[in-house]
Coordinates of C-alpha atoms in Angstrom, one line a residue:
Chain R
D79 CA -7.3 -13.5 -1.0
A80 CA -10.5 -13.0 0.8
K81 CA -12.5 -10.0 0.2
T82 CA -13.3 -7.0 2.7
T83 CA -16.2 -4.8 3.4
Q84 CA -15.6 -1.4 5.0
P85 CA -18.0 1.4 5.7
T86 CA -17.2 4.2 2.8
S87 CA -16.8 7.0 5.3
M88 CA -17.2 7.6 9.1
D89 CA -16.6 10.6 11.4
C90 CA -14.8 10.9 15.0
A91 CA -14.2 13.4 17.6
E92 CA -10.7 14.5 18.2
G93 CA -9.4 12.9 21.5
R94 CA -12.2 9.9 21.5
A95 CA -11.4 6.3 20.6
A96 CA -12.1 5.8 16.6
N97 CA -13.5 2.3 16.3
L98 CA -13.0 1.2 12.5
P99 CA -15.0 -2.0 11.5
C100 CA -14.0 -4.4 8.5
N101 CA -16.0 -7.6 7.4
H102 CA -13.8 -10.6 5.9
S103 CA -16.4 -13.4 6.0
T104 CA -14.5 -15.5 3.9
I105 CA -11.2 -15.0 5.3
S106 CA -9.1 -18.6 5.3
G107 CA -7.3 -20.2 8.3
N108 CA -3.9 -18.8 6.8
E109 CA -5.0 -15.7 6.1
Y110 CA -3.8 -12.4 7.9
V111 CA -5.7 -9.3 8.5
Y112 CA -3.5 -6.1 7.6
W113 CA -4.5 -2.4 8.3
Y114 CA -2.9 0.3 6.2
R115 CA -4.1 4.1 5.9
Q116 CA -3.4 6.9 3.5
I117 CA -3.0 10.3 4.4
H118 CA -4.1 12.8 1.6
S119 CA -1.5 12.7 -0.9
Q120 CA 0.7 10.5 0.9
G121 CA 1.9 7.2 0.4
P122 CA 0.0 4.4 2.4
Q123 CA 1.5 3.6 5.6
Y124 CA 1.5 0.5 7.5
I125 CA -0.4 0.1 10.8
I126 CA -0.9 -3.2 12.5
H127 CA -1.6 -6.9 11.0
G128 CA -3.0 -10.0 12.8
L129 CA -4.0 -13.7 12.4
K130 CA -6.2 -14.4 15.3
N131 CA -4.9 -13.0 18.7
N132 CA -5.9 -9.4 19.4
E133 CA -2.6 -6.9 18.7
T134 CA -1.5 -3.7 19.6
N135 CA 0.9 -1.2 18.8
E136 CA 2.2 2.2 19.4
M137 CA -0.5 3.5 16.8
A138 CA -3.7 1.3 17.1
S139 CA -5.3 -1.9 18.6
L140 CA -6.5 -4.6 16.3
I141 CA -9.2 -6.8 17.5
I142 CA -10.4 -9.9 15.8
T143 CA -13.6 -11.8 16.5
E144 CA -13.2 -15.3 17.5
D145 CA -14.7 -17.0 14.0
R146 CA -12.3 -14.3 12.5
K147 CA -14.8 -12.9 10.0
S148 CA -14.7 -9.6 11.0
S149 CA -12.2 -7.4 12.8
T150 CA -11.7 -3.8 14.4
L151 CA -9.1 -1.3 14.0
I152 CA -9.0 0.8 17.5
L153 CA -7.4 4.3 17.4
P154 CA -7.3 5.1 21.0
H155 CA -7.1 8.7 20.8
A156 CA -7.7 10.0 17.6
T157 CA -6.2 13.3 16.8
L158 CA -6.8 15.7 13.8
R159 CA -3.5 13.9 11.9
D160 CA -5.3 10.6 11.9
T161 CA -7.5 11.9 9.4
A162 CA -7.2 9.5 6.3
V163 CA -8.4 6.6 4.3
Y164 CA -8.0 3.4 6.3
Y165 CA -7.6 0.2 4.4
C166 CA -8.4 -3.4 5.7
I167 CA -6.6 -6.1 3.6
V168 CA -6.4 -9.9 4.1
R169 CA -4.0 -12.2 2.6
V170 CA -2.1 -15.1 3.0
L171 CA 1.0 -14.6 4.7
Q172 CA 3.3 -15.8 1.8
A173 CA 7.3 -15.7 1.9
A174 CA 7.9 -14.6 -1.6
G175 CA 6.8 -11.4 -1.9
N176 CA 3.9 -9.3 -0.2
K177 CA 1.4 -8.5 -2.8
L178 CA -1.2 -6.0 -1.4
T179 CA -4.7 -5.5 -3.0
F180 CA -6.4 -2.5 -1.7
G181 CA -10.0 -2.0 -2.0
G182 CA -12.1 1.2 -1.4
G183 CA -11.3 1.5 2.4
T184 CA -12.9 3.8 5.0
R185 CA -12.5 7.7 4.9
V186 CA -12.0 8.8 8.2
L187 CA -12.7 12.3 9.2
V188 CA -11.6 13.4 12.6
K189 CA -13.2 16.8 13.7
P190 CA -12.0 19.2 16.8
Chain C
D145 CA 10.2 6.7 8.2
A146 CA 11.7 4.2 5.5
G147 CA 14.1 5.7 3.2
I148 CA 12.5 5.9 -0.1
T149 CA 12.8 8.6 -2.5
Q150 CA 10.8 8.7 -5.9
S151 CA 11.8 11.1 -8.7
P152 CA 10.4 12.8 -10.4
R153 CA 7.5 13.4 -7.8
H154 CA 5.7 15.4 -10.8
K155 CA 5.6 15.0 -14.7
V156 CA 3.6 16.0 -17.3
T157 CA 4.4 14.3 -20.7
E158 CA 2.8 14.0 -24.1
T159 CA 1.4 10.9 -25.7
G160 CA 3.7 8.6 -27.3
T161 CA 7.0 9.8 -25.5
P162 CA 9.1 7.6 -23.0
V163 CA 8.7 8.1 -19.6
T164 CA 10.8 6.4 -16.6
L165 CA 10.3 6.8 -12.8
R166 CA 12.9 6.1 -10.3
C167 CA 12.4 4.5 -6.9
H168 CA 15.4 4.6 -4.4
Q169 CA 16.0 2.9 -1.3
T170 CA 18.4 3.3 1.4
E171 CA 17.0 0.2 3.3
N172 CA 18.6 -2.7 1.7
H173 CA 15.1 -4.4 1.3
R174 CA 15.0 -7.4 -1.0
Y175 CA 11.9 -6.6 -2.5
M176 CA 10.6 -3.4 -4.4
Y177 CA 7.3 -2.7 -5.6
W178 CA 5.4 -0.1 -8.2
Y179 CA 1.6 0.6 -7.7
R180 CA -0.4 2.8 -9.3
Q181 CA -3.3 4.8 -7.9
D182 CA -6.4 5.8 -9.7
P183 CA -9.9 6.8 -8.4
G184 CA -12.4 4.1 -8.1
H185 CA -9.6 1.7 -8.4
G186 CA -7.5 2.0 -5.1
L187 CA -3.6 0.9 -5.6
R188 CA -2.9 -1.7 -8.1
L189 CA 0.5 -3.7 -8.2
I190 CA 2.1 -3.0 -11.7
H191 CA 5.2 -4.8 -11.1
Y192 CA 7.5 -6.1 -8.3
S193 CA 11.2 -7.0 -7.8
Y194 CA 12.5 -10.0 -5.5
G195 CA 16.1 -9.1 -6.2
V196 CA 18.6 -7.7 -8.7
K197 CA 17.5 -8.4 -11.9
D198 CA 14.5 -10.4 -10.6
T199 CA 11.2 -9.2 -11.7
D200 CA 7.8 -10.4 -11.8
K201 CA 4.3 -8.8 -13.4
G202 CA 1.3 -7.6 -11.1
E203 CA -2.1 -7.4 -12.1
V204 CA -1.9 -4.4 -14.7
S205 CA 1.8 -4.5 -16.3
D206 CA 0.7 -4.1 -19.6
G207 CA 2.5 -0.9 -21.3
Y208 CA 4.9 -1.1 -18.4
S209 CA 8.6 -2.7 -17.9
V210 CA 10.9 -2.4 -15.0
S211 CA 14.5 -2.5 -14.0
R212 CA 16.5 -3.4 -11.2
S213 CA 20.5 -3.2 -11.5
K214 CA 21.3 -2.5 -7.9
T215 CA 19.5 -3.4 -5.0
E216 CA 18.5 0.5 -4.1
D217 CA 17.0 1.3 -7.4
F218 CA 14.1 0.1 -9.4
L219 CA 13.0 1.7 -12.3
L220 CA 9.3 2.0 -14.1
T221 CA 9.4 2.7 -17.8
L222 CA 6.3 3.5 -19.7
E223 CA 7.8 3.0 -23.3
S224 CA 5.2 4.8 -25.0
A225 CA 3.1 6.8 -22.8
T226 CA -0.8 6.8 -23.0
S227 CA -3.4 9.1 -21.5
S228 CA -4.7 5.8 -19.4
Q229 CA -1.6 6.0 -17.7
T230 CA -2.2 9.4 -16.2
S231 CA -2.0 8.4 -12.6
V232 CA -0.2 8.7 -9.1
Y233 CA 2.7 6.3 -9.2
F234 CA 3.8 4.7 -5.7
C235 CA 6.7 2.5 -5.1
A236 CA 7.2 0.3 -1.9
I237 CA 9.7 -1.8 -0.4
S238 CA 9.6 -4.8 1.9
E239 CA 12.3 -6.9 3.7
G240 CA 10.5 -10.0 1.8
L241 CA 10.2 -11.8 5.1
A242 CA 6.6 -13.7 5.6
G243 CA 4.2 -11.4 6.6
D244 CA 6.0 -8.4 6.7
E245 CA 4.9 -4.6 6.2
Q246 CA 5.2 -2.5 2.8
Y247 CA 6.6 0.9 3.2
F248 CA 5.9 3.1 0.6
G249 CA 7.5 6.2 -1.4
P250 CA 5.7 9.9 -1.3
G251 CA 4.4 9.1 -5.0
T252 CA 5.1 10.3 -8.4
R253 CA 2.1 12.2 -10.2
L254 CA 2.0 11.6 -13.7
T255 CA -0.3 13.4 -16.4
V256 CA 0.2 12.3 -20.0
T257 CA -1.9 14.9 -22.4

C-alpha cells in the first residue's frame, strides 16, 4: 500500500471549515484513499473513502486531485467534538479482508 | 454505532500469566480484526478472521493466538503475557465486501507488570 504524509497537527476554529491535507504521491491506479479519525480514548471511526472522484457524505467531503497524488478531507463546519487524530490511508480495494495500516495521522484541535 | 463490545475494558496482569480478550459483535459481519495501538506506532494488525474457524496473521502476531468458534465472538489470547504486550487493543469488524469500512470497538487497555 502507498505511503501517506500528513501534517502532525493543526488547529481550526469552531464553526469554520477544516481542511486536512494528505500526500500520497506513490499511489497506484487501483488504490483508494480512506479517512478515519480517532477521538481520544475511543476506537477509530470511518469517515469517507474514494478513488478519483470527489466524495461527500454526512460527515465530510473528500477532494482528490486529478493526478491522485494528494487529497483533502473537508469538515464543513467543525465542532469541538471533531477534535481528534485524523488518519489518511491509501490501500488496494481487495475482496479478501480489509487490513488497514495506520500512520501517524494529523492531530486536529478545534478551538472555540 | 456498530454493535461491538470488548471485554474486559481494563486489565492489569503479571508477566507470564495467560490473558484472553474478547470481542463480541451483533452485526453478523464476516470479518473480525484485532489491532494493538502503542505510542509512536499507530494501530498495527495482530490477527484477523474471515469466518468461523478461519483466521490469519497480521504484522505483529508473535506471542498472540486467536480463535473464532462463533460468528459473533473473536478471542485474542496472550499465552504468556510480557511487558511488551502492554497496549490498548482494539477489535474491528467489517462485512468483508471489497472496500467496505471497518467498525471499531471501544478498546481494552492491558497492562502487564
